mmCIF file of N, CA and C in Angstrom:
data_model
loop_
_atom_site.group_PDB
_atom_site.id
_atom_site.type_symbol
_atom_site.label_atom_id
_atom_site.label_comp_id
_atom_site.label_asym_id
_atom_site.label_seq_id
_atom_site.Cartn_x
_atom_site.Cartn_y
_atom_site.Cartn_z
ATOM 1 N N LYS A 1 0.847 -1.169 0.000
ATOM 2 C CA LYS A 1 0.000 0.000 0.000
ATOM 3 C C LYS A 1 0.897 1.237 0.000
ATOM 4 N N MET A 2 0.707 2.104 -0.997
ATOM 5 C CA MET A 2 1.529 3.304 -1.111
ATOM 6 C C MET A 2 0.826 4.489 -0.466
ATOM 7 N N ALA A 3 1.592 5.262 0.261
ATOM 8 C CA ALA A 3 1.054 6.464 0.881
ATOM 9 C C ALA A 3 1.238 7.643 -0.066
ATOM 10 N N ILE A 4 0.308 8.565 -0.027
ATOM 11 C CA ILE A 4 0.405 9.769 -0.846
ATOM 12 C C ILE A 4 1.339 10.743 -0.139
ATOM 13 N N ARG A 5 2.304 11.260 -0.889
ATOM 14 C CA ARG A 5 3.260 12.190 -0.304
ATOM 15 C C ARG A 5 2.632 13.580 -0.216
ATOM 16 N N VAL A 6 2.673 14.126 0.973
ATOM 17 C CA VAL A 6 2.153 15.469 1.198
ATOM 18 C C VAL A 6 3.351 16.383 1.435
ATOM 19 N N PRO A 7 3.513 17.418 0.616
ATOM 20 C CA PRO A 7 4.672 18.299 0.796
ATOM 21 C C PRO A 7 4.534 19.158 2.045
ATOM 22 N N LYS A 8 5.670 19.340 2.734
ATOM 23 C CA LYS A 8 5.662 20.146 3.950
ATOM 24 C C LYS A 8 6.097 21.585 3.685
ATOM 25 N N SER A 9 6.699 21.823 2.533
ATOM 26 C CA SER A 9 7.132 23.179 2.198
ATOM 27 C C SER A 9 6.813 23.462 0.734
ATOM 28 N N MET A 10 6.922 24.709 0.353
ATOM 29 C CA MET A 10 6.646 25.093 -1.037
ATOM 30 C C MET A 10 7.693 24.508 -1.979
ATOM 31 N N ARG A 11 8.930 24.439 -1.516
ATOM 32 C CA ARG A 11 10.001 23.865 -2.340
ATOM 33 C C ARG A 11 9.725 22.393 -2.630
ATOM 34 N N ALA A 12 9.285 21.649 -1.621
ATOM 35 C CA ALA A 12 8.952 20.236 -1.814
ATOM 36 C C ALA A 12 7.766 20.082 -2.758
ATOM 37 N N LYS A 13 6.809 21.003 -2.680
ATOM 38 C CA LYS A 13 5.654 20.949 -3.577
ATOM 39 C C LYS A 13 6.082 21.158 -5.026
ATOM 40 N N ARG A 14 7.002 22.115 -5.263
ATOM 41 C CA ARG A 14 7.500 22.346 -6.623
ATOM 42 C C ARG A 14 8.239 21.123 -7.152
ATOM 43 N N GLU A 15 9.028 20.465 -6.310
ATOM 44 C CA GLU A 15 9.756 19.264 -6.733
ATOM 45 C C GLU A 15 8.796 18.134 -7.084
ATOM 46 N N LEU A 16 7.749 17.947 -6.288
ATOM 47 C CA LEU A 16 6.773 16.901 -6.589
ATOM 48 C C LEU A 16 6.009 17.210 -7.868
ATOM 49 N N LEU A 17 5.686 18.477 -8.093
ATOM 50 C CA LEU A 17 4.992 18.849 -9.327
ATOM 51 C C LEU A 17 5.884 18.683 -10.550
ATOM 52 N N LYS A 18 7.182 18.884 -10.376
ATOM 53 C CA LYS A 18 8.112 18.734 -11.496
ATOM 54 C C LYS A 18 8.192 17.272 -11.952
ATOM 55 N N HIS A 19 8.055 16.340 -11.009
ATOM 56 C CA HIS A 19 8.141 14.916 -11.338
ATOM 57 C C HIS A 19 6.780 14.272 -11.589
ATOM 58 N N ALA A 20 5.720 15.031 -11.484
ATOM 59 C CA ALA A 20 4.373 14.498 -11.712
ATOM 60 C C ALA A 20 4.122 14.313 -13.210
ATOM 61 N N PRO A 21 3.164 13.450 -13.586
ATOM 62 C CA PRO A 21 2.838 13.276 -15.007
ATOM 63 C C PRO A 21 2.312 14.574 -15.617
ATOM 64 N N LYS A 22 2.631 14.793 -16.900
ATOM 65 C CA LYS A 22 2.237 16.016 -17.595
ATOM 66 C C LYS A 22 1.429 15.664 -18.830
ATOM 67 N N LEU A 23 0.649 16.619 -19.312
ATOM 68 C CA LEU A 23 -0.096 16.406 -20.554
ATOM 69 C C LEU A 23 0.849 16.340 -21.744
ATOM 70 N N VAL A 24 1.814 17.243 -21.794
ATOM 71 C CA VAL A 24 2.828 17.240 -22.849
ATOM 72 C C VAL A 24 4.170 17.022 -22.168
ATOM 73 N N GLU A 25 4.762 15.855 -22.397
ATOM 74 C CA GLU A 25 6.018 15.511 -21.741
ATOM 75 C C GLU A 25 7.179 16.290 -22.347
ATOM 76 N N ASN A 26 8.214 16.499 -21.556
ATOM 77 C CA ASN A 26 9.428 17.149 -22.039
ATOM 78 C C ASN A 26 10.190 16.193 -22.951
ATOM 79 N N GLY A 27 11.026 16.736 -23.823
ATOM 80 C CA GLY A 27 11.846 15.902 -24.694
ATOM 81 C C GLY A 27 12.931 15.192 -23.902
ATOM 82 N N LYS A 28 13.351 14.042 -24.393
ATOM 83 C CA LYS A 28 14.402 13.301 -23.708
ATOM 84 C C LYS A 28 15.747 13.952 -23.982
ATOM 85 N N LYS A 29 16.558 14.055 -22.944
ATOM 86 C CA LYS A 29 17.880 14.639 -23.088
ATOM 87 C C LYS A 29 18.907 13.530 -23.290
ATOM 88 N N MET A 30 19.948 13.840 -24.048
ATOM 89 C CA MET A 30 20.991 12.875 -24.370
ATOM 90 C C MET A 30 22.273 13.249 -23.626
ATOM 91 N N LEU A 31 22.885 12.253 -22.980
ATOM 92 C CA LEU A 31 24.153 12.429 -22.286
ATOM 93 C C LEU A 31 25.254 11.859 -23.165
ATOM 94 N N ILE A 32 26.229 12.682 -23.542
ATOM 95 C CA ILE A 32 27.311 12.274 -24.433
ATOM 96 C C ILE A 32 28.601 12.243 -23.624
ATOM 97 N N LEU A 33 29.249 11.061 -23.581
ATOM 98 C CA LEU A 33 30.452 10.871 -22.771
ATOM 99 C C LEU A 33 31.587 10.283 -23.593
ATOM 100 N N HIS A 34 32.807 10.661 -23.242
ATOM 101 C CA HIS A 34 34.001 10.048 -23.818
ATOM 102 C C HIS A 34 34.447 8.928 -22.889
ATOM 103 N N GLY A 35 34.846 7.794 -23.455
ATOM 104 C CA GLY A 35 35.356 6.691 -22.665
ATOM 105 C C GLY A 35 36.843 6.840 -22.411
ATOM 106 N N THR A 36 37.503 5.724 -22.082
ATOM 107 C CA THR A 36 38.926 5.784 -21.770
ATOM 108 C C THR A 36 39.763 6.072 -23.002
ATOM 109 N N LYS A 37 39.509 5.380 -24.102
ATOM 110 C CA LYS A 37 40.240 5.616 -25.345
ATOM 111 C C LYS A 37 39.232 5.789 -26.468
ATOM 112 N N THR A 38 39.404 6.861 -27.239
ATOM 113 C CA THR A 38 38.523 7.107 -28.373
ATOM 114 C C THR A 38 39.364 7.522 -29.569
ATOM 115 N N SER A 39 38.838 7.294 -30.743
ATOM 116 C CA SER A 39 39.532 7.691 -31.964
ATOM 117 C C SER A 39 38.996 9.040 -32.442
ATOM 118 N N ALA A 40 39.654 9.602 -33.434
ATOM 119 C CA ALA A 40 39.222 10.888 -33.987
ATOM 120 C C ALA A 40 37.869 10.753 -34.679
ATOM 121 N N VAL A 41 37.617 9.583 -35.272
ATOM 122 C CA VAL A 41 36.332 9.355 -35.942
ATOM 123 C C VAL A 41 35.196 9.372 -34.920
ATOM 124 N N LEU A 42 35.400 8.690 -33.793
ATOM 125 C CA LEU A 42 34.368 8.677 -32.749
ATOM 126 C C LEU A 42 34.156 10.071 -32.163
ATOM 127 N N ASN A 43 35.229 10.818 -31.991
ATOM 128 C CA ASN A 43 35.090 12.181 -31.468
ATOM 129 C C ASN A 43 34.293 13.061 -32.418
ATOM 130 N N SER A 44 34.507 12.900 -33.721
ATOM 131 C CA SER A 44 33.745 13.706 -34.680
ATOM 132 C C SER A 44 32.277 13.278 -34.723
ATOM 133 N N VAL A 45 32.013 11.977 -34.552
ATOM 134 C CA VAL A 45 30.622 11.503 -34.501
ATOM 135 C C VAL A 45 29.909 12.086 -33.281
ATOM 136 N N LEU A 46 30.594 12.096 -32.135
ATOM 137 C CA LEU A 46 29.997 12.673 -30.927
ATOM 138 C C LEU A 46 29.744 14.167 -31.099
ATOM 139 N N ALA A 47 30.668 14.863 -31.747
ATOM 140 C CA ALA A 47 30.484 16.297 -31.981
ATOM 141 C C ALA A 47 29.292 16.544 -32.901
ATOM 142 N N ASP A 48 29.140 15.710 -33.942
ATOM 143 C CA ASP A 48 28.006 15.862 -34.855
ATOM 144 C C ASP A 48 26.678 15.587 -34.145
ATOM 145 N N LEU A 49 26.649 14.544 -33.307
ATOM 146 C CA LEU A 49 25.431 14.249 -32.539
ATOM 147 C C LEU A 49 25.071 15.414 -31.616
ATOM 148 N N PHE A 50 26.085 15.965 -30.995
ATOM 149 C CA PHE A 50 25.839 17.078 -30.079
ATOM 150 C C PHE A 50 25.292 18.289 -30.831
ATOM 151 N N HIS A 51 25.812 18.571 -32.019
ATOM 152 C CA HIS A 51 25.327 19.720 -32.785
ATOM 153 C C HIS A 51 23.920 19.478 -33.329
ATOM 154 N N LEU A 52 23.578 18.220 -33.622
ATOM 155 C CA LEU A 52 22.228 17.923 -34.097
ATOM 156 C C LEU A 52 21.184 18.094 -32.996
ATOM 157 N N LYS A 53 21.529 17.683 -31.777
ATOM 158 C CA LYS A 53 20.581 17.744 -30.658
ATOM 159 C C LYS A 53 21.040 18.744 -29.606
ATOM 160 N N ARG A 54 21.498 19.895 -30.026
ATOM 161 C CA ARG A 54 22.108 20.854 -29.109
ATOM 162 C C ARG A 54 21.174 21.252 -27.960
ATOM 163 N N ASP A 55 19.903 21.440 -28.235
ATOM 164 C CA ASP A 55 18.980 21.857 -27.185
ATOM 165 C C ASP A 55 18.691 20.742 -26.187
ATOM 166 N N HIS A 56 18.805 19.509 -26.629
ATOM 167 C CA HIS A 56 18.459 18.367 -25.777
ATOM 168 C C HIS A 56 19.651 17.449 -25.567
ATOM 169 N N ALA A 57 20.849 18.011 -25.412
ATOM 170 C CA ALA A 57 22.042 17.190 -25.214
ATOM 171 C C ALA A 57 22.960 17.847 -24.194
ATOM 172 N N VAL A 58 23.644 16.984 -23.425
ATOM 173 C CA VAL A 58 24.662 17.416 -22.476
ATOM 174 C C VAL A 58 25.921 16.646 -22.822
ATOM 175 N N LYS A 59 27.030 17.368 -23.023
ATOM 176 C CA LYS A 59 28.272 16.717 -23.435
ATOM 177 C C LYS A 59 29.327 16.919 -22.362
ATOM 178 N N TYR A 60 29.887 15.801 -21.878
ATOM 179 C CA TYR A 60 31.015 15.850 -20.958
ATOM 180 C C TYR A 60 32.265 15.575 -21.774
ATOM 181 N N THR A 61 33.246 16.469 -21.709
ATOM 182 C CA THR A 61 34.400 16.365 -22.592
ATOM 183 C C THR A 61 35.591 15.663 -21.964
ATOM 184 N N LYS A 62 35.629 15.526 -20.654
ATOM 185 C CA LYS A 62 36.752 14.828 -20.035
ATOM 186 C C LYS A 62 36.650 13.334 -20.295
ATOM 187 N N LYS A 63 37.807 12.675 -20.394
ATOM 188 C CA LYS A 63 37.809 11.221 -20.526
ATOM 189 C C LYS A 63 37.539 10.624 -19.152
ATOM 190 N N ASN A 64 36.554 9.762 -19.074
ATOM 191 C CA ASN A 64 36.133 9.182 -17.802
ATOM 192 C C ASN A 64 36.604 7.738 -17.724
ATOM 193 N N ASP A 65 37.533 7.465 -16.803
ATOM 194 C CA ASP A 65 38.057 6.110 -16.654
ATOM 195 C C ASP A 65 37.083 5.187 -15.945
ATOM 196 N N SER A 66 36.202 5.749 -15.128
ATOM 197 C CA SER A 66 35.314 4.909 -14.324
ATOM 198 C C SER A 66 34.075 4.455 -15.081
ATOM 199 N N ILE A 67 33.883 4.924 -16.310
ATOM 200 C CA ILE A 67 32.677 4.560 -17.056
ATOM 201 C C ILE A 67 32.936 3.291 -17.847
ATOM 202 N N ARG A 68 32.329 2.224 -17.401
ATOM 203 C CA ARG A 68 32.403 0.934 -18.076
ATOM 204 C C ARG A 68 30.996 0.341 -18.060
ATOM 205 N N PRO A 69 30.167 0.675 -19.054
ATOM 206 C CA PRO A 69 28.749 0.316 -18.993
ATOM 207 C C PRO A 69 28.470 -1.177 -19.078
ATOM 208 N N PHE A 70 29.395 -1.967 -19.616
ATOM 209 C CA PHE A 70 29.131 -3.391 -19.793
ATOM 210 C C PHE A 70 29.877 -4.251 -18.791
ATOM 211 N N GLU A 71 30.433 -3.656 -17.751
ATOM 212 C CA GLU A 71 31.126 -4.399 -16.705
ATOM 213 C C GLU A 71 30.465 -4.090 -15.366
ATOM 214 N N SER A 72 30.602 -5.016 -14.421
ATOM 215 C CA SER A 72 29.958 -4.817 -13.126
ATOM 216 C C SER A 72 30.669 -3.696 -12.364
ATOM 217 N N GLY A 73 29.891 -2.853 -11.735
ATOM 218 C CA GLY A 73 30.434 -1.734 -10.977
ATOM 219 C C GLY A 73 30.638 -0.476 -11.794
ATOM 220 N N GLY A 74 30.610 -0.559 -13.109
ATOM 221 C CA GLY A 74 30.825 0.616 -13.946
ATOM 222 C C GLY A 74 29.581 1.425 -14.185
ATOM 223 N N GLU A 75 28.436 0.880 -13.827
ATOM 224 C CA GLU A 75 27.186 1.584 -14.098
ATOM 225 C C GLU A 75 26.849 2.619 -13.024
ATOM 226 N N THR A 76 27.545 2.598 -11.898
ATOM 227 C CA THR A 76 27.208 3.539 -10.827
ATOM 228 C C THR A 76 27.508 4.981 -11.223
ATOM 229 N N SER A 77 28.637 5.216 -11.890
ATOM 230 C CA SER A 77 28.936 6.587 -12.310
ATOM 231 C C SER A 77 28.002 7.030 -13.433
ATOM 232 N N LEU A 78 27.564 6.085 -14.279
ATOM 233 C CA LEU A 78 26.591 6.428 -15.318
ATOM 234 C C LEU A 78 25.275 6.873 -14.700
ATOM 235 N N GLU A 79 24.839 6.166 -13.671
ATOM 236 C CA GLU A 79 23.603 6.549 -12.988
ATOM 237 C C GLU A 79 23.736 7.929 -12.355
ATOM 238 N N PHE A 80 24.905 8.191 -11.765
ATOM 239 C CA PHE A 80 25.130 9.497 -11.139
ATOM 240 C C PHE A 80 25.076 10.614 -12.177
ATOM 241 N N PHE A 81 25.764 10.434 -13.308
ATOM 242 C CA PHE A 81 25.774 11.463 -14.349
ATOM 243 C C PHE A 81 24.383 11.675 -14.938
ATOM 244 N N SER A 82 23.634 10.583 -15.141
ATOM 245 C CA SER A 82 22.307 10.735 -15.744
ATOM 246 C C SER A 82 21.332 11.412 -14.783
ATOM 247 N N LEU A 83 21.427 11.120 -13.491
ATOM 248 C CA LEU A 83 20.566 11.795 -12.521
ATOM 249 C C LEU A 83 20.967 13.258 -12.349
ATOM 250 N N LYS A 84 22.265 13.528 -12.390
ATOM 251 C CA LYS A 84 22.759 14.891 -12.210
ATOM 252 C C LYS A 84 22.304 15.803 -13.340
ATOM 253 N N SER A 85 22.356 15.288 -14.574
ATOM 254 C CA SER A 85 22.014 16.132 -15.721
ATOM 255 C C SER A 85 20.613 15.854 -16.256
ATOM 256 N N ASP A 86 19.846 14.984 -15.600
ATOM 257 C CA ASP A 86 18.466 14.659 -15.971
ATOM 258 C C ASP A 86 18.382 14.171 -17.417
ATOM 259 N N CYS A 87 19.234 13.197 -17.759
ATOM 260 C CA CYS A 87 19.273 12.640 -19.115
ATOM 261 C C CYS A 87 18.786 11.197 -19.088
ATOM 262 N N SER A 88 18.028 10.826 -20.119
ATOM 263 C CA SER A 88 17.541 9.453 -20.205
ATOM 264 C C SER A 88 18.173 8.688 -21.360
ATOM 265 N N LEU A 89 18.813 9.374 -22.295
ATOM 266 C CA LEU A 89 19.528 8.724 -23.390
ATOM 267 C C LEU A 89 21.022 8.826 -23.128
ATOM 268 N N LEU A 90 21.768 7.808 -23.555
ATOM 269 C CA LEU A 90 23.195 7.749 -23.253
ATOM 270 C C LEU A 90 23.987 7.390 -24.497
ATOM 271 N N VAL A 91 25.080 8.125 -24.744
ATOM 272 C CA VAL A 91 26.016 7.817 -25.823
ATOM 273 C C VAL A 91 27.408 7.800 -25.207
ATOM 274 N N VAL A 92 28.103 6.655 -25.316
ATOM 275 C CA VAL A 92 29.463 6.521 -24.798
ATOM 276 C C VAL A 92 30.356 6.086 -25.943
ATOM 277 N N SER A 93 31.476 6.793 -26.137
ATOM 278 C CA SER A 93 32.434 6.379 -27.164
ATOM 279 C C SER A 93 33.621 5.740 -26.465
ATOM 280 N N ARG A 94 33.948 4.542 -26.898
ATOM 281 C CA ARG A 94 35.040 3.807 -26.274
ATOM 282 C C ARG A 94 35.519 2.750 -27.244
ATOM 283 N N ILE A 95 36.830 2.624 -27.392
ATOM 284 C CA ILE A 95 37.392 1.584 -28.249
ATOM 285 C C ILE A 95 37.555 0.332 -27.403
ATOM 286 N N MET A 96 36.959 -0.755 -27.850
ATOM 287 C CA MET A 96 37.053 -2.027 -27.134
ATOM 288 C C MET A 96 38.265 -2.787 -27.659
ATOM 289 N N LEU A 97 39.245 -2.992 -26.812
ATOM 290 C CA LEU A 97 40.440 -3.731 -27.195
ATOM 291 C C LEU A 97 40.265 -5.201 -26.837
ATOM 292 N N PRO A 98 40.794 -6.104 -27.669
ATOM 293 C CA PRO A 98 40.634 -7.540 -27.369
ATOM 294 C C PRO A 98 41.424 -7.992 -26.172
#
């Protein structure tokens, strides 16, 4: 049984209204990240994607060593970045070495 959340302050009320269902939903934002090693081709593809979706994209330019989406433990930083920037789509460039 779920309880209905009652806001105790105006700030809490605004936060609950922001996450409530809407008649017209906002567009999905894209998070663009560089992996540990990337090539010039991948960097240009990421730049083109960012320019195409400039209004709905967030690009992090630093190389992130902790981002490993297909290994255990690597998804925690992805979750942090997506919650921080409110993004639901993810693009990671990384060269997979054998």
